[in-house]
CSV table of C-alpha atoms in Angstrom, one decimal:
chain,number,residue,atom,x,y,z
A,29,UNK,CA,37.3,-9.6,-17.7
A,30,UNK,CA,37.5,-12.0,-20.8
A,31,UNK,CA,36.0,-11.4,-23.9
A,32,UNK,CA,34.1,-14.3,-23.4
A,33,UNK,CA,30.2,-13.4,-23.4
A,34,UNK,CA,28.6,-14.5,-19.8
A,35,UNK,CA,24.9,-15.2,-19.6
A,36,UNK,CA,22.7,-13.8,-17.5
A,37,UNK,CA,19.1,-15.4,-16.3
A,38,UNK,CA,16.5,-13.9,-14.4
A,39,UNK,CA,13.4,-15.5,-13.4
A,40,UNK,CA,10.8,-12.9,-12.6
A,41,UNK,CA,10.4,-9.7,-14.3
A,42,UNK,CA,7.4,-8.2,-11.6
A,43,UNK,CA,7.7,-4.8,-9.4
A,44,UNK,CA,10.8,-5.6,-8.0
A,45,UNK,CA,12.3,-6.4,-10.8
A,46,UNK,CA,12.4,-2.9,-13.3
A,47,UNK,CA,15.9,-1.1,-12.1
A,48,UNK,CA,17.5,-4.6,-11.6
A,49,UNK,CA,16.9,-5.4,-15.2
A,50,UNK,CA,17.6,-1.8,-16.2
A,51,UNK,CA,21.0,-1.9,-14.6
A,52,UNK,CA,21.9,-5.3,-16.1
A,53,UNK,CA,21.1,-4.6,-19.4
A,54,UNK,CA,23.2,-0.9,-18.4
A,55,UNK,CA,26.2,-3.0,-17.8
A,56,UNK,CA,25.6,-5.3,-20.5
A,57,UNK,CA,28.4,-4.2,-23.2
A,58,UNK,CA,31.0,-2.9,-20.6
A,59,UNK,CA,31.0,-6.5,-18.7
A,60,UNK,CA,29.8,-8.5,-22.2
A,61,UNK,CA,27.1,-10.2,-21.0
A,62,UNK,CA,23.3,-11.0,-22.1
A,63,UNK,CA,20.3,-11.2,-20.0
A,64,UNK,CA,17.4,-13.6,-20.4
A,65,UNK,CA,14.6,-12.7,-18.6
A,66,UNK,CA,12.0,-15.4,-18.2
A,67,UNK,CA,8.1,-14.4,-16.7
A,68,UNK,CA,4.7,-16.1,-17.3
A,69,UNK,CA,3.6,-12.8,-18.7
A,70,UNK,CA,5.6,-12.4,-22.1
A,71,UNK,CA,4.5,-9.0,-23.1
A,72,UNK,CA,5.7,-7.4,-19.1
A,73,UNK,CA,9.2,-9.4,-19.6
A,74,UNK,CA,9.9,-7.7,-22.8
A,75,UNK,CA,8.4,-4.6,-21.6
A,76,UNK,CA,10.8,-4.7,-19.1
A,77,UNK,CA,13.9,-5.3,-21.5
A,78,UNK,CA,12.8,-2.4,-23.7
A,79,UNK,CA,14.0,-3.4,-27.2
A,80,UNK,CA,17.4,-3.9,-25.6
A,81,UNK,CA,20.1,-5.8,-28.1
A,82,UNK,CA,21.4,-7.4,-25.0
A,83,UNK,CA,18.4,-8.7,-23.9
A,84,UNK,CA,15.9,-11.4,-24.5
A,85,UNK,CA,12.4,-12.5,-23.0
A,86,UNK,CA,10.7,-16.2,-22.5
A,87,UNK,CA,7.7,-17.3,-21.4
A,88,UNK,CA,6.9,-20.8,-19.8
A,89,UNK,CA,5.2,-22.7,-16.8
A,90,UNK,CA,8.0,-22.6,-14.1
A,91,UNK,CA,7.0,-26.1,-13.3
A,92,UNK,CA,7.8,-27.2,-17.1
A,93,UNK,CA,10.7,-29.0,-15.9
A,94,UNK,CA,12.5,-29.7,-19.3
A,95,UNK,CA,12.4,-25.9,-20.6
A,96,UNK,CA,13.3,-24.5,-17.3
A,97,UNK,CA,16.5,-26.8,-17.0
A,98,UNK,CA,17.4,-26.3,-20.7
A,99,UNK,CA,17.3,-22.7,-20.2
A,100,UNK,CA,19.2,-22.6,-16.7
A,101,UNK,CA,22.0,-24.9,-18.4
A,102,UNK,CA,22.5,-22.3,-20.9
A,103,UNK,CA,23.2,-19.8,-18.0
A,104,UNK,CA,25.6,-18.8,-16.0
A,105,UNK,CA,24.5,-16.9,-13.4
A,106,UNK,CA,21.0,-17.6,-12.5
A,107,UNK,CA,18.5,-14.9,-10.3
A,108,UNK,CA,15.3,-16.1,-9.1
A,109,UNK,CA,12.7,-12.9,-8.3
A,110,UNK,CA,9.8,-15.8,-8.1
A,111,UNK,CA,7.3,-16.3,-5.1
A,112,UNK,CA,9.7,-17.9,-2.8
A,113,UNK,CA,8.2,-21.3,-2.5
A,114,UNK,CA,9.2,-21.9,-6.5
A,115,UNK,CA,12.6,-20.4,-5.8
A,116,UNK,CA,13.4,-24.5,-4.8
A,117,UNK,CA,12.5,-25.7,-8.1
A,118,UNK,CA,15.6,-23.5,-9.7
A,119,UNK,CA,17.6,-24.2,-6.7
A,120,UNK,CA,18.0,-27.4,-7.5
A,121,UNK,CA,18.8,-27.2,-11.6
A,122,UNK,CA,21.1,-25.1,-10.6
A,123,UNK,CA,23.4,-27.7,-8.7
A,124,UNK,CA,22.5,-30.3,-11.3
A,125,UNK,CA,23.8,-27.6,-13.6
A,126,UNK,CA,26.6,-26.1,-11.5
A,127,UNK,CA,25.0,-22.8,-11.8
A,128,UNK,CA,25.2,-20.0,-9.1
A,129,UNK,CA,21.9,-18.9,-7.9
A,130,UNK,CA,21.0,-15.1,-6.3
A,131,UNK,CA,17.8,-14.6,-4.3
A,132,UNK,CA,16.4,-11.5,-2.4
A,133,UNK,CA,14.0,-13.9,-0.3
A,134,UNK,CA,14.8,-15.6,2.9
A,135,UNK,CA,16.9,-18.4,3.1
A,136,UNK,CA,14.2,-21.5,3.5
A,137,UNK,CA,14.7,-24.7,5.1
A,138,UNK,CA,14.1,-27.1,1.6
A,139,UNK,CA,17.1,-25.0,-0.2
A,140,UNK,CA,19.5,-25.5,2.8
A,141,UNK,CA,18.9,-29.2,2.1
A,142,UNK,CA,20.7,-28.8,-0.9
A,143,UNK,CA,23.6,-26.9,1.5
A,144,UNK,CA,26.2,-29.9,1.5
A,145,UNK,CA,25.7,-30.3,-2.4
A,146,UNK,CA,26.2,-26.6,-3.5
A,147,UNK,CA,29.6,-26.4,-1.6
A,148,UNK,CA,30.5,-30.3,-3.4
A,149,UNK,CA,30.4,-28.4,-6.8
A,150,UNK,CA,31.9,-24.8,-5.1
A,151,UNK,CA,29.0,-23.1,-6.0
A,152,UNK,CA,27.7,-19.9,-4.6
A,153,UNK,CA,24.0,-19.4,-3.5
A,154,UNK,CA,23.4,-16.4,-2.2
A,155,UNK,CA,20.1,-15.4,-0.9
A,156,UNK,CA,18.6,-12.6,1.3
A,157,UNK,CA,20.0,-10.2,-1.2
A,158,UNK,CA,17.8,-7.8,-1.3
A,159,UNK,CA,16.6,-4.7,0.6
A,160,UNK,CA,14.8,-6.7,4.0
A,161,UNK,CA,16.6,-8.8,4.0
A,162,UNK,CA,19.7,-7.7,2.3
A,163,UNK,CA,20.9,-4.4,2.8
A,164,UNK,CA,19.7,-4.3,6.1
A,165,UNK,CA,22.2,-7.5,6.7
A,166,UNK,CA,24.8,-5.7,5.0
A,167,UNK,CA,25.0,-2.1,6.8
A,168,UNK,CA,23.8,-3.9,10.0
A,169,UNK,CA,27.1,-5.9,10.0
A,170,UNK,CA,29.4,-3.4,8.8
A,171,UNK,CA,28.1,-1.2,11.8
A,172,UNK,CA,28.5,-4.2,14.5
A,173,UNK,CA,32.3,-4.8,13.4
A,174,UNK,CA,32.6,-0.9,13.1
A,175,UNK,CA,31.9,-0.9,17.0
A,176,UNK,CA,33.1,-3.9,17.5
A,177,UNK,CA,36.6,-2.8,16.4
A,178,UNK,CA,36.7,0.0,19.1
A,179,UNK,CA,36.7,-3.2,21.7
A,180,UNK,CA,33.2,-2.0,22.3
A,181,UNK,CA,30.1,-4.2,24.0
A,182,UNK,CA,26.6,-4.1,21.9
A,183,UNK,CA,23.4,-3.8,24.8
A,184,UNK,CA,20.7,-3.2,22.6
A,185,UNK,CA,20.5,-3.8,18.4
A,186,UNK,CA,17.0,-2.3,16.7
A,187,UNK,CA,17.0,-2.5,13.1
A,188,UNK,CA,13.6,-1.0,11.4
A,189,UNK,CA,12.9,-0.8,7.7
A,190,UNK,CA,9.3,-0.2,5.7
A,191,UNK,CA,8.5,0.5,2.0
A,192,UNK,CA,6.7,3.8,2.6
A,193,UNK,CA,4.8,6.4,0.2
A,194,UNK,CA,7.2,9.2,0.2
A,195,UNK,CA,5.4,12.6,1.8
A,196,UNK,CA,4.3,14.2,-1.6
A,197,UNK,CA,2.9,11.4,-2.8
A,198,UNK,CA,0.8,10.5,0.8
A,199,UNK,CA,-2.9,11.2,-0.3
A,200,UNK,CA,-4.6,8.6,1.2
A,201,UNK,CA,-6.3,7.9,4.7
A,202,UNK,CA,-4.0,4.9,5.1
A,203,UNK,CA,-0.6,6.6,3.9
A,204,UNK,CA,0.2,3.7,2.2
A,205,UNK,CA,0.5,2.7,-1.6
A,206,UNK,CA,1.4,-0.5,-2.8
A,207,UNK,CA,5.1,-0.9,-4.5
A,208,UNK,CA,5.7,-4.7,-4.1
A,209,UNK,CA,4.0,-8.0,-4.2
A,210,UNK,CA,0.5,-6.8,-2.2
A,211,UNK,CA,0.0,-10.6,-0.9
A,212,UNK,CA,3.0,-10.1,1.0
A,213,UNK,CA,0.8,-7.1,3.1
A,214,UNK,CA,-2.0,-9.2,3.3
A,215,UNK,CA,0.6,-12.4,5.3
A,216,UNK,CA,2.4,-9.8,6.9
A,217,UNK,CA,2.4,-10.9,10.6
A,218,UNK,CA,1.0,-13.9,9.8
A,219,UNK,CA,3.9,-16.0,11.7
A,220,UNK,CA,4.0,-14.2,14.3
A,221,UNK,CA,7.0,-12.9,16.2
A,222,UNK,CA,9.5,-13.5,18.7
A,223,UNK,CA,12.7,-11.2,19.7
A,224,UNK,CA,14.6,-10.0,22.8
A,225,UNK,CA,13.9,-6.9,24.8
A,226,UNK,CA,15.5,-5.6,28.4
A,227,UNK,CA,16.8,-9.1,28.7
A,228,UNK,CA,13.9,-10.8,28.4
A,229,UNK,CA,12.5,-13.1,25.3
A,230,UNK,CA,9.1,-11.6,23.9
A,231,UNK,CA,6.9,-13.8,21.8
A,232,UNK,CA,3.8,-12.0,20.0
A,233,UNK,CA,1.2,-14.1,18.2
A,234,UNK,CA,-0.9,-12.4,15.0
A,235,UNK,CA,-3.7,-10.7,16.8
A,236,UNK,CA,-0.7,-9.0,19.2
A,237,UNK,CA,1.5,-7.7,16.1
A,238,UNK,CA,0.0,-4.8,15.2
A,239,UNK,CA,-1.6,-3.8,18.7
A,240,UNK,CA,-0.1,-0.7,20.1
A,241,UNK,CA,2.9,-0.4,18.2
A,242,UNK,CA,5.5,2.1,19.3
A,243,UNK,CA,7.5,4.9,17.2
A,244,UNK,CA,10.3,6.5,16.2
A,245,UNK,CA,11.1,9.5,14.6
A,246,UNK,CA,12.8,9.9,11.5
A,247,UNK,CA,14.4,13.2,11.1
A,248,UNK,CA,13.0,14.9,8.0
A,249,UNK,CA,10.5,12.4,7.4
A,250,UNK,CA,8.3,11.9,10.2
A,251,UNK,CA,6.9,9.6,12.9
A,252,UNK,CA,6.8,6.0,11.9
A,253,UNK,CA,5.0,2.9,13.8
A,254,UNK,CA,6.9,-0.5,14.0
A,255,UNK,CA,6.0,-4.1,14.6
A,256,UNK,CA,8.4,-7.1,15.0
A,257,UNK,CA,9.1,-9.2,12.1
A,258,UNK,CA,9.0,-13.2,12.2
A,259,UNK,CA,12.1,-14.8,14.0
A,260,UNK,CA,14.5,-11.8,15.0
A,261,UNK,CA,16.3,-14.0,17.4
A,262,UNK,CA,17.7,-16.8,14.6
A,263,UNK,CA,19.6,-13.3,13.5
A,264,UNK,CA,21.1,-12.2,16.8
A,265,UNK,CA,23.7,-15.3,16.4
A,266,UNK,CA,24.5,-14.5,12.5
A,267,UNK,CA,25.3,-11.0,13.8
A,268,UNK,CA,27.1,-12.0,16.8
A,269,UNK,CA,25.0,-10.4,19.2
A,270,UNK,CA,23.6,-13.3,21.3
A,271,UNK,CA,24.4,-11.5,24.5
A,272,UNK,CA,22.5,-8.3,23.9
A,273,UNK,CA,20.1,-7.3,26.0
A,274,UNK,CA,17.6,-6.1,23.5
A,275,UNK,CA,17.6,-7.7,19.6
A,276,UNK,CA,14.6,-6.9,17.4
A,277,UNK,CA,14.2,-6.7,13.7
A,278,UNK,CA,10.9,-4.5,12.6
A,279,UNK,CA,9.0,-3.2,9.8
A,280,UNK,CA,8.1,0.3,9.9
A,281,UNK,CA,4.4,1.7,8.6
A,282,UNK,CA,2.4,4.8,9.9
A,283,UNK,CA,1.4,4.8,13.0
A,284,UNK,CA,-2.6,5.0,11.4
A,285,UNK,CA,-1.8,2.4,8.6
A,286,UNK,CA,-1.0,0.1,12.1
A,287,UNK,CA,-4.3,0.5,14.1
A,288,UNK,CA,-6.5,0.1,10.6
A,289,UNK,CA,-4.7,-2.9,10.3
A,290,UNK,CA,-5.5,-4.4,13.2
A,291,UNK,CA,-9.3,-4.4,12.2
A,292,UNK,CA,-8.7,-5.8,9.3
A,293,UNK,CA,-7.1,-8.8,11.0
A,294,UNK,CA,-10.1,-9.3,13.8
A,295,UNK,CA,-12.4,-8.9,11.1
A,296,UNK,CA,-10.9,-11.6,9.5
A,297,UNK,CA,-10.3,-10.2,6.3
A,298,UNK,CA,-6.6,-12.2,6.3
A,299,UNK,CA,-7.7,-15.5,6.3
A,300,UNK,CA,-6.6,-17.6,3.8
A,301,UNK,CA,-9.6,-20.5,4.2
A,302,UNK,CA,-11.0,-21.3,0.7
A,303,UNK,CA,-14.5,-19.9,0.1
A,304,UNK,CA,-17.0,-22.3,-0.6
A,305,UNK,CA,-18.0,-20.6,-4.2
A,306,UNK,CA,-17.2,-16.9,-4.4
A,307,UNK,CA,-20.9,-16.6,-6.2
A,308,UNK,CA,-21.7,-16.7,-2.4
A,309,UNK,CA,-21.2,-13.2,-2.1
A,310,UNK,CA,-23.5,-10.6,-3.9
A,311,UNK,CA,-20.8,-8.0,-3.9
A,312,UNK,CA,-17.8,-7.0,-1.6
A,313,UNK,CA,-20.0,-5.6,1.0
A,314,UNK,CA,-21.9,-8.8,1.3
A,315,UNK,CA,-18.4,-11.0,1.8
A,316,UNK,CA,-17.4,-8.2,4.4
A,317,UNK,CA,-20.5,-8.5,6.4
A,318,UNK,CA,-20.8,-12.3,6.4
A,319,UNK,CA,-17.0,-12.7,7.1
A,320,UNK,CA,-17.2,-10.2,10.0
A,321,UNK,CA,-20.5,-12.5,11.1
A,322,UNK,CA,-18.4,-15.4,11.2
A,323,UNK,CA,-16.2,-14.1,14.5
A,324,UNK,CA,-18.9,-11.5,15.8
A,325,UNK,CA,-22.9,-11.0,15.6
A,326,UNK,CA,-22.9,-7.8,14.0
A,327,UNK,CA,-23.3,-8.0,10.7
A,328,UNK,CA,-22.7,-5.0,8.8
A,329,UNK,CA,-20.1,-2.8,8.1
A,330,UNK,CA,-21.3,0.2,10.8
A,331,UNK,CA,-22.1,-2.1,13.4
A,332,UNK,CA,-18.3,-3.5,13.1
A,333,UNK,CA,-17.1,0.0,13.4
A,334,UNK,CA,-19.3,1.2,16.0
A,335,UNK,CA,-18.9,-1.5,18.1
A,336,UNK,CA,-15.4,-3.2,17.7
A,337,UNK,CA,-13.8,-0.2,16.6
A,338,UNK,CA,-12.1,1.9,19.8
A,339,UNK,CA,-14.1,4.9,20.0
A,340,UNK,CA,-11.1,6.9,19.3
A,341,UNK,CA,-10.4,5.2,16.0
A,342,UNK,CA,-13.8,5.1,14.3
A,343,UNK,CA,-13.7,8.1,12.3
A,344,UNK,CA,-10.7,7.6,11.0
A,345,UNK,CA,-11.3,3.7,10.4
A,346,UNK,CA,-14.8,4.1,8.8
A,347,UNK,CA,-12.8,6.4,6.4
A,348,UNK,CA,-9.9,4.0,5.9
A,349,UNK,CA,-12.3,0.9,5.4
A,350,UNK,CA,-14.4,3.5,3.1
A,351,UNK,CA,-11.9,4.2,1.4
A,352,UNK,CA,-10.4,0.7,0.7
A,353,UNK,CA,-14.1,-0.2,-0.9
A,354,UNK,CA,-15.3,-2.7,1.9
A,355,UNK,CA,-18.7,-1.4,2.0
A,356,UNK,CA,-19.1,-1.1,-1.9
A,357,UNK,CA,-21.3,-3.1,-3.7
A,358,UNK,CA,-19.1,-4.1,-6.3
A,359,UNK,CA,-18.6,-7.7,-7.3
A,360,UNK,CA,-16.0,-9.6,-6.3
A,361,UNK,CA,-13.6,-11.0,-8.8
A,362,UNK,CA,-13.8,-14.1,-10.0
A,363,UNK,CA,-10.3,-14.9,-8.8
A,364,UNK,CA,-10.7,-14.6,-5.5
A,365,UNK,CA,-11.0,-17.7,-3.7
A,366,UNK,CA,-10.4,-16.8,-0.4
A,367,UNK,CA,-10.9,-13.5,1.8
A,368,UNK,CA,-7.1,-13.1,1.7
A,369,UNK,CA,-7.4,-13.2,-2.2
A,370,UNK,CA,-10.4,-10.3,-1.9
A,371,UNK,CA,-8.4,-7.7,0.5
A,372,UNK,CA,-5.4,-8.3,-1.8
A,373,UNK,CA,-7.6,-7.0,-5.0
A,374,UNK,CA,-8.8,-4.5,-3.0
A,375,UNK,CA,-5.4,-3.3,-2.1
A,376,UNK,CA,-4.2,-3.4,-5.3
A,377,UNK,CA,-6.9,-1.5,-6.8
A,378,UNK,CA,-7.4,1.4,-4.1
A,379,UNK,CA,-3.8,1.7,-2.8
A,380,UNK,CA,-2.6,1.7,-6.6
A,381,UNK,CA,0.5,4.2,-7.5
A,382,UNK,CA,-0.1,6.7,-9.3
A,383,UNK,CA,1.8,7.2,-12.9
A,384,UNK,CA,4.2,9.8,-11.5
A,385,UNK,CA,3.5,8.8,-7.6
A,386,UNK,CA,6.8,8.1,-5.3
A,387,UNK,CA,7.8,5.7,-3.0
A,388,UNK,CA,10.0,5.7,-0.1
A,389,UNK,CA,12.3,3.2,1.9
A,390,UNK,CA,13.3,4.2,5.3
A,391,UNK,CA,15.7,1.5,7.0
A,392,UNK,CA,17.6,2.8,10.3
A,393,UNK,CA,19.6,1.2,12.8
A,394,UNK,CA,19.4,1.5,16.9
A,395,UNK,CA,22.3,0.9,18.8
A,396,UNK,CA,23.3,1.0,22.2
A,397,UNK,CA,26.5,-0.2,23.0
A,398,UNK,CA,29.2,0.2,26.4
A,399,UNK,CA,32.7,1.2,25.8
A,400,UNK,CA,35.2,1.9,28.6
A,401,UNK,CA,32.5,1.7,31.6
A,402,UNK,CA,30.6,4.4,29.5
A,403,UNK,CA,27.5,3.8,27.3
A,404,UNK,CA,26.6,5.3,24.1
A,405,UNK,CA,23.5,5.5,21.2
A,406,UNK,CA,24.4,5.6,17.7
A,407,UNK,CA,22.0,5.7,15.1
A,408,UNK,CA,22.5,4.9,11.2
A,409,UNK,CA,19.7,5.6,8.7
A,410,UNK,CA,19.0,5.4,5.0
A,411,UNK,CA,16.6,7.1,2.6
A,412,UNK,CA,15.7,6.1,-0.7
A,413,UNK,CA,12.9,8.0,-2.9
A,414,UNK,CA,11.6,6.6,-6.2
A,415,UNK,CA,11.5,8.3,-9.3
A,416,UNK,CA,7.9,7.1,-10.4
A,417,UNK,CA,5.9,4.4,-10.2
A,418,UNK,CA,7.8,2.0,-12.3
A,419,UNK,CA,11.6,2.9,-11.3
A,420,UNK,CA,10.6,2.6,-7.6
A,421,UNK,CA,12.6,3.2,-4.5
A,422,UNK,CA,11.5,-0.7,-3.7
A,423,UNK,CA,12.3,-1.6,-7.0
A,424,UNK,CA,15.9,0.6,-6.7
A,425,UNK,CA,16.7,-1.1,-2.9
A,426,UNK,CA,15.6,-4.7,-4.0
A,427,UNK,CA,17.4,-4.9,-7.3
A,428,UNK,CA,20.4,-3.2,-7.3
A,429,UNK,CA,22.1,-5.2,-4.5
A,430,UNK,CA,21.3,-8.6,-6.6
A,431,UNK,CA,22.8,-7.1,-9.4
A,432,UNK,CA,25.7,-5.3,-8.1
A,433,UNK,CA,26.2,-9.2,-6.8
A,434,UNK,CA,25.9,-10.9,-10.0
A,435,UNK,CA,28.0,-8.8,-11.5
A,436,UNK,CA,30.6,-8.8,-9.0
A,437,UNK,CA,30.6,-12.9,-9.0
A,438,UNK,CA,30.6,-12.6,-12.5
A,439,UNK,CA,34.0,-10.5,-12.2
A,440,UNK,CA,35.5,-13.1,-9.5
A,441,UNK,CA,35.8,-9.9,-7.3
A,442,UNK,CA,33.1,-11.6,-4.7
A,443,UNK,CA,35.2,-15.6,-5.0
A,444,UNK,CA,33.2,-17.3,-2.1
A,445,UNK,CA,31.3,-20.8,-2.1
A,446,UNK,CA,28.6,-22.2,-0.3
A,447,UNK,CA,24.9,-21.3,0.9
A,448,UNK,CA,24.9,-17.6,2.0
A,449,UNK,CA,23.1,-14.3,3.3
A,450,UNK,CA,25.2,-11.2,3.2
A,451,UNK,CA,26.0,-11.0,6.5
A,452,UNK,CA,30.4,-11.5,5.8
A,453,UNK,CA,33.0,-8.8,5.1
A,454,UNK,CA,33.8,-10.0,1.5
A,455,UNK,CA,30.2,-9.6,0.6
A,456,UNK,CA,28.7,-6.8,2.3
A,457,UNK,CA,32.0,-4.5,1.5
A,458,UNK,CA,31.7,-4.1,-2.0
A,459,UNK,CA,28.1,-4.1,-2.4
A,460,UNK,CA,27.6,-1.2,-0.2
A,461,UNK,CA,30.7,0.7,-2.1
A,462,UNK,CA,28.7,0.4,-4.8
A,463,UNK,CA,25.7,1.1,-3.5
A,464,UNK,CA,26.5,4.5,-2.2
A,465,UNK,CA,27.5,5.1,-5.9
A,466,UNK,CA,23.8,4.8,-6.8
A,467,UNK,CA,23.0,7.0,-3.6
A,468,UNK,CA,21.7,3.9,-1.5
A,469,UNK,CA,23.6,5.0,1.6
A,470,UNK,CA,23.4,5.7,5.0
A,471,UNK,CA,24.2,8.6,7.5
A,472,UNK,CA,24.4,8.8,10.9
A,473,UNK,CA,21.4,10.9,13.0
């Protein structure tokens, strides 16, 4: 390292954000560094930072163009934890400014525009570094060239990961609790998906994602439901299993959250059409019925139940719905301006973490693969409990690997260029050694 002081700038200080900016500011006087941390809400950035002498919050409009590339040119090391559609607008300052950029979301087509350009200046964006996607790209790969090295043939690949409420902390009808961005439950699905099973390619449209999911059983932790996420297939070629006969990517919830879920999408409740006025709606009851009217001539909230509702789910989805507040007859907020909007405040203010509530991550890898005319099953899975509500598993398994990455760039110990995910040896390697320092690892079932 050389004494030179590097600086550190981090757009984003939100749920995913608090160990990532704790272990920053951690390594801040061993690898001299600073952090910036820059969030529309001033008082949660410095919250965040803690008083730290290392440390320094901003506040500003993202789309202020002249304060956000004055502040990136005075960086250098820039990670974006924005909504990914603004993650473009840093993007590019940071190839005017020759500035490496980190992201944990997925890699999107406008930012591979810029591909050509970044490896010009022999820059390093690397995105998808975070826990789905990130660290399941990461122990994913180092499994396939694991078995791979044995001169062995990969049939089937299953990769499932979900951000879980741990067992203690499960005291809810839905046995869920929400530990990241909650708009990103209300799209979940939204896409679509499409993957490979038994040889054959399986598209599922929205109303099919969460209809009848399957399980699998975590040892220790229970019996999880999963659905198909988005485009598995665009993955099977990064991990160099095009010839598999099965390839899926999921996302793992209970198997009760899955069917509850399901009528809240035919009810609607998802859509993401603009109201006409929000004042339309007496109270949240009112905006359930008359969205529920719009698709079926019910009406109210026990006619949807009784009558949409599969006899054998109705207890326990008049109880989930209860409990969610979507026959209360409070008002709306003013905020909402679409039905999505309204089941996202209700989510975050029923499914709310408690102060000393914990979170869990389970990720776990399928594979089937043939070896000398013989075929085997391996499985690889990883556990990670939070502490709290603020030092999360989520926040733990989304954070560290982005900055175990920064600081490894920073240390020239990752010395790659171009537009990335973590799916090559020189990445994933180190990150996961350090990793399973901070007891994010995996163990074989």
């Amino acid at each position: 390292m050389t004494s030179e002081i590097k600086q550190i700038l981090l757009f984003g200080a939100g749920k995913s954000a608090t160990v990532l900016i704790s272990y920053l500011l951690d390594q801040s006087d061993r690898c001299k560094w600073k952090l910036t941390v820059v969030d529309s809400d001033l008082l949660l950035a410095q919250s965040k930072i803690k008083g730290h002498r290392n440390g320094s919050a901003l506040s500003f409009n993202i789309s202020e163009a002249e304060e956000r590339r004055h502040t990136i040119s005075q960086a250098d090391i820039v990670i974006s934890m924005l909504p990914p559609a603004l993650h473009y607008l840093v993007a590019q300052d940071c190839v005017a400014y020759s500035k490496h950029l980190l992201t944990a979301s997925y890699l999107d087509e406008s930012i591979k525009k810029l591909e050509a350009e970044i490896s010009r200046k022999g820059l390093l964006f690397l995105c998808e570094m975070g826990l789905d996607p990130g660290i399941d790209h990461m122990s994913a790969m180092q499994l396939i060239h694991e078995i791979k090295s044995q001169g062995a043939v990969i049939r089937s690949f299953k990769s499932h990961c979900g951000g879980l409420i741990a067992p203690e902390s499960d005291d809810n009808p839905w046995h869920y609790k929400i530990t990241w961005n909650p708009a990103n439950v209300v799209n979940a699905g939204k896409t679509g998906a499409v993957y490979k099973y038994g040889g054959k390619t399986i598209e599922k449209n929205y109303k099919e994602i969460f209809k009848n999911n399957p399980t699998v059983k975590i040892n220790g932790a229970g019996s999880y439901a999963y659905y198909p996420n988005r485009d598995s297939l665009s993955y099977a070629t990064l991990y160099g299993l095009e010839t598999a006969d099965t390839f899926m990517r999921t996302t793992l919830r209970h198997p009760d959250f899955c069917k509850a879920w399901q009528y809240i999408v035919e009810a609607g409740l998802t859509d993401t059409a603009p109201f006409k006025e929000v004042v339309q709606y007496s109270d949240t009851a009112d905006w359930f019925n008359q969205t529920i009217q719009q698709r079926y001539p019910l009406g109210s909230f026990d006619r949807y139940i009784d009558t949409v509702v599969a006899e054998a789910d109705r207890a326990l989805t008049r109880k989930q719905f209860t409990y969610l507040g979507l026959n209360n007859r409070h008002p709306l907020p003013p905020q909402a301006r679409s039905s999505a909007d309204a089941l996202r405040y209700l989510l975050e203010t029923h499914l709310k973490m408690a102060r000393d509530d914990r979170d869990m991550i389970i990720m776990l890898h399928e594979v089937d693969y043939e070896k000398n005319n013989r075929l085997y099953s391996t499985k690889s899975c990883m556990i990670v409990k939070g502490d709290n509500a603020l030092n999360t598993a989520m926040a733990k398994t989304v954070g560290l690997p982005l900055g175990i990455a920064a600081e490894l760039i920073l240390e020239k110990k990752i010395n790659i260029a171009g537009l990335k995910i973590p799916v090559t040896r020189e990445i994933y390697e180190p990150v996961l050694i350090k990793l399973k320092e901070k007891e994010i690892k995996f163990e074989d079932l």
